Short mmCIF file of C-alpha atoms and ligand atoms in Angstrom, two decimals:
data_model
loop_
_atom_site.label_atom_id
_atom_site.label_comp_id
_atom_site.label_asym_id
_atom_site.label_seq_id
_atom_site.Cartn_x
_atom_site.Cartn_y
_atom_site.Cartn_z
CA UNK M 218 115.16 140.08 62.15
CA UNK M 219 118.98 139.57 62.92
CA UNK M 220 120.19 136.10 62.49
CA UNK M 221 121.01 135.93 66.38
CA UNK M 222 117.18 136.65 66.97
CA UNK M 223 116.07 134.24 64.30
CA UNK M 224 118.36 131.50 65.85
CA UNK M 225 116.91 132.25 69.41
CA UNK M 226 113.47 131.84 68.08
CA UNK M 227 114.39 128.68 66.35
CA UNK M 228 115.69 127.18 69.36
CA UNK M 229 112.56 128.28 71.48
CA UNK M 230 109.99 126.72 68.86
CA UNK M 231 112.43 123.69 68.60
CA UNK M 232 112.28 122.97 72.54
CA UNK M 233 108.63 123.70 72.52
CA UNK M 234 108.01 120.97 70.02
CA UNK M 235 110.14 118.77 71.95
CA UNK M 236 108.43 119.35 75.11
CA UNK M 237 104.90 118.90 73.50
CA UNK M 238 106.05 115.61 71.74
CA UNK M 239 106.96 114.47 75.25
CA UNK M 240 103.78 115.40 76.78
CA UNK M 241 101.73 113.90 74.02
CA UNK M 242 102.10 110.35 75.70
CA UNK M 243 99.45 108.10 74.26
CA UNK M 244 96.49 107.20 76.32
CA UNK M 245 94.15 104.19 75.32
CA UNK M 246 90.71 104.59 77.18
CA UNK M 247 89.26 101.02 77.04
CA UNK M 248 85.84 102.60 76.45
CA UNK M 249 87.07 103.59 72.84
CA UNK M 250 88.38 99.75 72.46
CA UNK M 251 84.91 98.39 73.09
CA UNK M 252 84.94 97.73 76.79
CA UNK M 253 81.60 98.65 78.53
CA UNK M 254 81.33 99.85 82.14
CA UNK M 255 77.99 98.05 82.72
CA UNK M 256 79.32 94.90 84.75
CA UNK M 257 77.82 92.56 82.31
CA UNK M 258 79.48 93.00 78.94
CA UNK M 259 82.98 90.97 78.56
CA UNK M 260 85.56 93.44 78.32
CA UNK M 261 88.63 90.93 78.38
CA UNK M 262 89.27 91.73 74.55
CA UNK M 263 89.31 95.67 74.99
CA UNK M 264 91.82 95.52 77.91
CA UNK M 265 94.16 92.95 75.93
CA UNK M 266 93.98 95.15 72.79
CA UNK M 267 95.09 98.31 74.89
CA UNK M 268 98.04 96.22 76.43
CA UNK M 269 99.30 95.05 73.15
CA UNK M 270 99.17 98.68 71.76
CA UNK M 271 100.78 99.93 74.89
CA UNK M 272 103.59 97.33 74.95
CA UNK M 273 104.27 97.85 71.33
CA UNK M 274 104.64 101.58 71.54
CA UNK M 275 107.97 103.39 72.41
CA UNK M 276 106.32 106.06 74.13
CA UNK M 277 104.97 106.62 77.75
CA UNK M 278 101.63 105.18 77.51
CA UNK M 279 98.58 105.06 79.77
CA UNK M 280 95.76 102.55 79.69
CA UNK M 281 92.82 104.07 81.18
CA UNK M 282 89.71 102.52 82.84
CA UNK M 283 87.05 104.88 83.74
CA UNK M 284 84.51 104.75 86.26
CA UNK M 285 82.08 101.68 86.30
CA UNK M 286 82.23 97.88 86.54
CA UNK M 287 84.24 96.08 83.81
CA UNK M 288 83.85 92.37 83.70
CA UNK M 289 86.85 90.49 82.93
CA UNK M 290 88.06 86.98 82.32
CA UNK M 291 91.66 86.34 82.61
CA UNK M 292 94.19 88.76 81.42
CA UNK M 293 97.76 87.96 80.80
CA UNK M 294 99.87 91.31 80.53
CA UNK M 295 102.86 89.54 78.82
CA UNK M 296 106.13 91.24 78.15
CA UNK M 297 108.98 91.75 76.93
CA UNK M 298 107.73 95.24 75.58
CA UNK M 299 109.31 97.88 73.73
CA UNK M 300 107.82 100.17 76.38
CA UNK M 301 109.41 100.71 79.82
CA UNK M 302 106.64 103.39 80.89
CA UNK M 303 103.41 101.98 80.82
CA UNK M 304 100.59 103.49 83.38
CA UNK M 305 97.22 101.64 83.98
CA UNK M 306 95.15 104.26 85.51
CA UNK M 307 92.08 102.63 87.02
CA UNK M 308 88.91 104.85 88.28
CA UNK M 309 86.64 101.82 88.20
CA UNK M 310 86.26 98.30 89.36
CA UNK M 311 87.22 95.06 87.56
CA UNK M 312 85.08 92.27 88.03
CA UNK M 313 85.72 88.69 87.67
CA UNK M 314 82.80 86.44 86.16
CA UNK M 315 80.14 85.18 88.79
CA UNK M 316 80.86 81.61 87.75
CA UNK M 317 84.01 80.80 89.66
CA UNK M 318 84.81 78.09 87.25
CA UNK M 319 85.58 80.99 84.61
CA UNK M 320 89.00 81.77 86.24
CA UNK M 321 89.11 79.27 88.87
CA UNK M 322 91.72 76.80 87.22
CA UNK M 323 93.90 79.33 85.54
CA UNK M 324 96.32 80.09 88.47
CA UNK M 325 95.98 84.06 88.07
CA UNK M 326 93.05 86.01 86.87
CA UNK M 327 95.22 89.21 86.20
CA UNK M 328 98.85 88.40 85.36
CA UNK M 329 101.75 90.59 84.59
CA UNK M 330 104.67 88.36 83.29
CA UNK M 331 108.03 89.52 82.09
CA UNK M 332 106.95 93.18 82.30
CA UNK M 333 109.26 96.15 83.13
CA UNK M 334 108.30 99.63 84.31
CA UNK M 335 104.44 99.25 84.79
CA UNK M 336 102.45 101.38 87.37
CA UNK M 337 99.14 100.37 88.31
CA UNK M 338 97.45 103.38 89.81
CA UNK M 339 93.90 103.20 91.73
CA UNK M 340 91.19 100.70 90.92
CA UNK M 341 89.37 97.86 92.54
CA UNK M 342 89.71 94.22 91.69
CA UNK M 343 86.47 92.44 92.75
CA UNK M 344 87.35 88.38 92.22
CA UNK M 345 83.88 87.32 93.60
CA UNK M 346 85.30 84.70 95.75
CA UNK M 347 82.63 83.90 98.15
CA UNK M 348 80.87 81.25 95.95
CA UNK M 349 84.26 79.47 95.69
CA UNK M 350 84.81 79.73 99.40
CA UNK M 351 81.49 78.14 100.00
CA UNK M 352 82.03 75.35 97.29
CA UNK M 353 85.23 74.53 99.35
CA UNK M 354 83.66 74.29 102.50
CA UNK M 355 80.70 72.12 101.37
CA UNK M 356 82.25 70.01 98.40
CA UNK M 357 85.98 70.37 99.09
CA UNK M 358 87.98 68.48 96.42
CA UNK M 359 85.24 68.87 93.49
CA UNK M 360 85.92 72.68 93.55
CA UNK M 361 88.73 74.24 91.34
CA UNK M 362 91.58 75.66 93.46
CA UNK M 363 90.97 79.16 92.34
CA UNK M 364 92.95 82.06 91.02
CA UNK M 365 95.27 84.68 92.55
CA UNK M 366 93.65 87.92 91.78
CA UNK M 367 96.90 89.76 90.74
CA UNK M 368 99.90 88.08 89.77
CA UNK M 369 103.50 89.37 89.01
CA UNK M 370 106.14 87.13 87.58
CA UNK M 371 109.69 87.63 86.25
CA UNK M 372 108.95 91.33 86.22
CA UNK M 373 110.84 94.44 87.38
CA UNK M 374 110.57 98.02 88.20
CA UNK M 375 106.70 97.42 89.02
CA UNK M 376 104.45 99.88 91.12
CA UNK M 377 101.12 99.16 92.45
CA UNK M 378 99.68 102.19 94.06
CA UNK M 379 96.43 102.82 95.66
CA UNK M 380 94.58 99.68 94.51
CA UNK M 381 91.88 97.47 96.50
CA UNK M 382 91.44 94.02 96.16
CA UNK M 383 88.33 92.32 97.22
CA UNK M 384 87.37 88.74 97.81
CA UNK M 385 89.88 86.97 95.90
CA UNK M 386 89.48 83.24 95.24
CA UNK M 387 92.73 82.36 96.41
CA UNK M 388 95.89 84.62 97.15
CA UNK M 389 95.03 88.40 96.65
CA UNK M 390 98.70 89.47 95.20
CA UNK M 391 101.38 87.40 94.51
CA UNK M 392 104.90 88.76 93.60
CA UNK M 393 107.15 85.84 92.14
CA UNK M 394 110.56 86.06 90.58
CA UNK M 395 110.64 89.87 90.38
CA UNK M 396 112.90 92.49 91.31
CA UNK M 397 112.26 96.10 92.38
CA UNK M 398 108.54 95.99 93.05
CA UNK M 399 106.65 98.79 95.12
CA UNK M 400 103.03 98.48 96.60
CA UNK M 401 101.59 101.57 98.45
CA UNK M 402 98.48 102.47 99.77
CA UNK M 403 96.91 98.97 98.86
CA UNK M 404 93.76 97.78 100.56
CA UNK M 405 92.85 93.95 100.82
CA UNK M 406 89.68 92.63 101.93
CA UNK M 407 88.03 89.15 102.45
CA UNK M 408 86.27 87.59 105.20
CA UNK M 409 88.33 86.32 108.31
CA UNK M 410 86.94 82.67 107.49
CA UNK M 411 87.89 82.56 103.87
CA UNK M 412 90.17 79.91 102.88
CA UNK M 413 93.73 80.62 101.47
CA UNK M 414 92.91 84.31 100.59
CA UNK M 415 96.61 85.54 101.69
CA UNK M 416 96.77 89.07 101.34
CA UNK M 417 100.29 89.48 99.61
CA UNK M 418 102.81 86.70 98.92
CA UNK M 419 106.33 87.14 97.93
CA UNK M 420 108.81 84.75 96.69
CA UNK M 421 112.18 84.50 94.90
CA UNK M 422 112.04 88.20 94.62
CA UNK M 423 114.65 90.97 95.38
CA UNK M 424 113.84 94.76 96.45
CA UNK M 425 110.16 94.33 97.17
CA UNK M 426 108.80 97.37 99.31
CA UNK M 427 105.15 97.23 100.72
CA UNK M 428 103.99 100.54 102.30
CA UNK M 429 100.86 102.03 103.97
CA UNK M 430 98.77 98.87 103.30
CA UNK M 431 95.64 97.60 105.13
CA UNK M 432 95.06 93.93 105.04
CA UNK M 433 91.91 91.89 106.36
CA UNK M 434 91.63 88.52 105.34
CA UNK M 435 91.22 84.72 106.11
CA UNK M 436 94.84 83.67 105.65
CA UNK M 437 98.47 85.23 105.98
CA UNK M 438 98.32 89.11 105.96
CA UNK M 439 101.80 89.01 104.06
CA UNK M 440 103.55 85.64 103.58
CA UNK M 441 107.25 85.46 102.65
CA UNK M 442 108.58 82.62 100.62
CA UNK M 443 111.90 81.09 99.68
CA UNK M 444 114.30 83.46 97.76
CA UNK M 445 113.24 86.39 99.22
CA UNK M 446 115.92 89.16 99.53
CA UNK M 447 115.88 92.94 100.67
CA UNK M 448 112.07 93.07 101.40
CA UNK M 449 110.81 95.94 103.32
CA UNK M 450 107.44 96.11 105.07
CA UNK M 451 106.28 99.51 106.66
CA UNK M 452 103.14 100.90 107.82
CA UNK M 453 100.74 97.85 107.67
CA UNK M 454 97.66 96.97 109.31
CA UNK M 455 96.61 93.32 109.81
CA UNK M 456 93.39 91.93 110.82
CA UNK M 457 91.66 89.58 110.69
CA UNK M 458 94.08 87.12 109.41
CA UNK M 459 96.85 84.94 110.28
CA UNK M 460 99.69 87.88 110.70
CA UNK M 461 102.78 88.36 108.92
CA UNK M 462 105.01 85.00 108.19
CA UNK M 463 108.21 84.25 106.93
CA UNK M 464 107.41 80.70 105.50
CA UNK M 465 106.33 77.98 105.60
CA UNK M 466 109.83 77.38 104.41
CA UNK M 467 112.07 74.14 104.16
CA UNK M 468 109.43 72.06 102.38
CA UNK M 469 112.12 71.10 99.99
CA UNK M 470 115.58 70.09 100.55
CA UNK M 471 117.00 72.33 97.76
CA UNK M 472 115.32 75.80 98.65
CA UNK M 473 116.54 79.50 98.38
CA UNK M 474 117.03 81.29 101.85
CA UNK M 475 115.39 84.31 103.04
CA UNK M 476 117.56 87.21 103.82
CA UNK M 477 117.49 91.00 104.84
CA UNK M 478 114.02 91.62 105.74
CA UNK M 479 112.79 94.76 107.79
CA UNK M 480 109.00 94.79 109.13
CA UNK M 481 108.41 98.27 110.72
CA UNK M 482 105.50 100.04 112.37
CA UNK M 483 102.75 97.25 112.00
CA UNK M 484 99.66 96.97 113.64
CA UNK M 485 97.96 93.59 114.36
CA UNK M 486 94.28 93.37 115.59
CA UNK M 487 92.64 90.07 116.59
CA UNK M 488 95.05 88.15 114.36
CA UNK M 489 95.97 84.42 114.69
CA UNK M 490 99.90 85.46 114.65
CA UNK M 491 101.81 88.59 114.86
CA UNK M 492 105.34 88.32 113.64
CA UNK M 493 105.88 84.28 112.72
CA UNK M 494 108.74 82.41 111.22
CA UNK M 495 107.57 79.03 110.48
CA UNK M 496 109.51 75.86 108.88
CA UNK M 497 108.70 72.39 108.11
CA UNK M 498 110.23 69.69 110.33
CA UNK M 499 112.28 68.37 107.60
CA UNK M 500 115.83 68.46 106.16
CA UNK M 501 116.40 71.49 103.94
CA UNK M 502 119.35 73.69 102.95
CA UNK M 503 117.14 76.86 103.49
CA UNK M 504 117.77 79.71 105.64
CA UNK M 505 116.48 82.79 107.27
CA UNK M 506 118.92 85.57 108.27
CA UNK M 507 119.10 89.34 108.88
CA UNK M 508 115.48 90.22 109.88
CA UNK M 509 114.24 93.19 111.88
CA UNK M 510 110.89 93.30 113.37
CA UNK M 511 110.49 96.88 114.66
CA UNK M 512 107.62 99.03 116.20
CA UNK M 513 104.75 96.53 116.32
CA UNK M 514 101.51 96.90 118.04
CA UNK M 515 99.51 93.86 119.13
CA UNK M 516 95.91 93.81 119.96
CA UNK M 517 94.56 90.49 121.24
CA UNK M 518 96.91 88.20 118.93
CA UNK M 519 96.99 84.76 119.74
CA UNK M 520 100.72 84.32 119.03
CA UNK M 521 102.14 87.88 118.90
CA UNK M 522 106.06 86.40 118.45
CA UNK M 523 106.36 82.74 117.14
CA UNK M 524 109.17 80.68 115.58
CA UNK M 525 107.82 77.21 114.59
CA UNK M 526 110.18 74.98 113.24
CA UNK M 527 108.09 71.89 113.81
CA UNK M 528 105.41 72.48 111.29
CA UNK M 529 104.03 69.21 110.09
CA UNK M 530 100.63 69.27 108.78
CA UNK M 531 98.60 66.18 108.73
CA UNK M 532 102.11 64.37 110.11
CA UNK M 533 102.97 63.76 106.54
CA UNK M 534 106.64 63.17 105.63
CA UNK M 535 108.14 64.99 108.83
CA UNK M 536 107.26 63.06 111.99
CA UNK M 537 110.71 62.38 114.00
CA UNK M 538 112.53 64.66 111.48
CA UNK M 539 114.00 68.01 112.54
CA UNK M 540 114.10 71.29 110.51
CA UNK M 541 117.11 71.89 108.50
CA UNK M 542 116.38 75.67 108.06
CA UNK M 543 119.07 77.72 109.91
CA UNK M 544 117.65 80.90 111.48
CA UNK M 545 119.94 83.60 112.60
CA UNK M 546 120.14 87.28 113.26
CA UNK M 547 116.56 88.11 113.98
CA UNK M 548 115.66 91.25 116.00
CA UNK M 549 112.43 92.20 117.73
CA UNK M 550 112.33 96.03 118.88
CA UNK M 551 109.79 97.83 120.44
CA UNK M 552 106.78 95.16 120.35
CA UNK M 553 104.00 96.04 122.51
CA UNK M 554 100.44 94.97 123.28
CA UNK M 555 98.22 92.10 124.16
CA UNK M 556 98.25 88.55 123.53
CA UNK M 557 95.13 86.41 123.51
CA UNK M 558 96.89 83.33 124.88
CA UNK M 559 99.25 82.88 127.81
CA UNK M 560 102.35 82.22 125.78
CA UNK M 561 103.12 85.45 124.06
CA UNK M 562 106.85 84.76 123.13
CA UNK M 563 107.31 81.27 121.45
CA UNK M 564 110.79 80.17 119.85
CA UNK M 565 110.49 76.53 119.07
CA UNK M 566 113.71 76.13 117.09
CA UNK M 567 115.31 73.11 115.39
CA UNK M 568 117.26 70.77 117.45
CA UNK M 569 119.74 70.32 114.37
CA UNK M 570 119.98 74.09 113.83
CA UNK M 571 119.42 76.04 116.92
CA UNK M 572 118.18 79.73 116.30
CA UNK M 573 121.11 81.99 116.93
CA UNK M 574 121.51 85.70 117.61
CA UNK M 575 117.89 86.35 118.40
CA UNK M 576 117.84 89.83 119.94
CA UNK M 577 115.15 91.16 121.95
CA UNK M 578 114.90 94.88 122.84
CA UNK M 579 111.74 96.57 124.56
CA UNK M 580 109.29 93.75 124.23
CA UNK M 581 106.18 94.33 126.54
CA UNK M 582 103.37 91.99 126.04
CA UNK M 583 100.73 91.06 128.57
CA UNK M 584 97.75 88.45 128.66
CA UNK M 585 94.49 89.79 130.12
CA UNK M 586 96.39 92.29 132.39
CA UNK M 587 98.61 89.57 133.71
CA UNK M 588 101.94 88.37 133.08
CA UNK M 589 102.38 86.53 129.97
CA UNK M 590 104.82 83.60 129.11
CA UNK M 591 107.76 82.95 126.89
CA UNK M 592 108.60 79.62 125.79
CA UNK M 593 112.02 78.48 124.20
CA UNK M 594 113.55 75.78 122.86
CA UNK M 595 117.08 75.56 121.04
CA UNK M 596 116.92 79.29 120.85
CA UNK M 597 120.05 81.61 121.68
CA UNK M 598 120.16 85.29 121.82
CA UNK M 599 120.44 88.50 123.79
CA UNK M 600 118.22 91.06 125.42
CA UNK M 601 118.31 94.76 126.25
CA UNK M 602 115.84 97.21 127.59
CA UNK M 603 112.50 96.00 129.46
CA UNK M 604 111.38 92.77 128.41
CA UNK M 605 107.99 91.27 129.34
CA UNK M 606 107.46 88.16 129.60
CA UNK M 607 110.93 87.44 130.88
CA UNK M 608 113.18 86.04 128.16
CA UNK M 609 113.98 82.48 128.08
CA UNK M 610 116.88 82.71 125.40
CA UNK M 611 119.92 80.78 126.26
C1 NAG U 777 99.98 104.60 107.04
O1 NAG U 777 98.84 103.89 106.21
C2 NAG U 777 97.70 104.51 105.91
C3 NAG U 777 97.04 103.52 105.25
O2 NAG U 777 96.91 102.01 105.71
C4 NAG U 777 97.87 105.79 105.53
O3 NAG U 777 96.63 106.32 105.54
C5 NAG U 777 98.64 106.76 106.57
O4 NAG U 777 98.86 107.90 105.88
C6 NAG U 777 100.02 106.00 106.39
N1 NAG U 777 100.89 106.68 107.32
C7 NAG U 777 102.46 106.95 107.15
C8 NAG U 777 103.05 107.68 108.23
O5 NAG U 777 102.69 106.56 105.95
C1 NAG U 778 118.69 95.46 102.67
O1 NAG U 778 117.44 95.77 102.13
C2 NAG U 778 116.96 97.12 101.96
C3 NAG U 778 115.85 97.37 101.27
O2 NAG U 778 114.80 96.61 102.00
C4 NAG U 778 118.06 97.68 101.14
O3 NAG U 778 118.05 99.15 101.14
C5 NAG U 778 119.52 97.42 101.89
O4 NAG U 778 120.60 97.95 101.02
C6 NAG U 778 119.69 95.97 102.04
N1 NAG U 778 120.98 95.63 102.59
C7 NAG U 778 121.81 94.97 102.17
C8 NAG U 778 123.22 94.65 102.85
O5 NAG U 778 121.67 94.10 101.02
#
């Protein structure tokens, strides 16, 4: 064998070895770590062990949860990790303890904190919320406030694909203080009269994308809190629930604003609101600017388009005050369908900070096959295309 042939063979085997090494990403099957798919054995320790191993590894790592029901108490997926390529692949269901007190005072059931480069694929999270909802309805303050099903905080480059969240105690998914988070093909399901079971809540986060998601719940479908920037929502179906809401904002005087939000191709069915912006009637340095609502279909929605700057629940700490939150550059393009109330478009803006550059283009909303109404206070802007009900912007 000539030197050249030998060298080529060496190169061939060397590269083969390299690609095998790369392909040999580690997988931890939680069954091998003591988890049981019987819905009764506590599998918390097995999942925590899998996370610690994955987090400490410097190779792409998969944590695998096979079919079956896995009972879990709180799991804290804590970073920082050596690993920036952890996949959590779930074919089964993670189920919370039947006794709501087990996770009900903890803030979050499953929490990623300080993580970077984690992808969660598939799976069902069943928080068994109905017992706590019943408690809240009958005993009120004696019940724990309840846990968010899936929290992400101070994390970046996260992906949640094809996950289903059922019957959360409180919010289903909360993204707080994060950067570059993608949710796709997520399903959220809880009853239309379950308390505070918001679908997805985003705050203090940049670059969150929510695609192809279906949310049925008792509170907001998506709620957008202070400090949200570069948010993209596309192809989302809501109902039952309270719709997509920017706010409540302006509860505090020092508050980060909301900027550059796109909501496109959304479908609302029998929801309380469609596209809402809501601020407290109180002084605040907060703002909302650069929002595009595009291609929305409303079916029997109570308040299809609404800006409410006089939010003052229980008349506490706000009567007689006006909202400091400045709302500007908000577009509504191609919004169609039916309103369940006569006033289909309502812009109730702040007397101190009127809404500016509200844009309406091809908005057509009807009420019981009749003409719906629009109501405006302190709202300035422009219209183009067909607008029904007739615009009241100045
Ligand atoms: C929209 O989302 C649904 C799931 O809610 C999905 O089945 C469908 O493929 C998505 N369509 C597009 C065009 O992304
Ligand atoms: C607005 O947000 C989108 C993502 O939703 C991003 O692609 C775009 O660059 C942002 N625009 C600005 C001016 O930051």
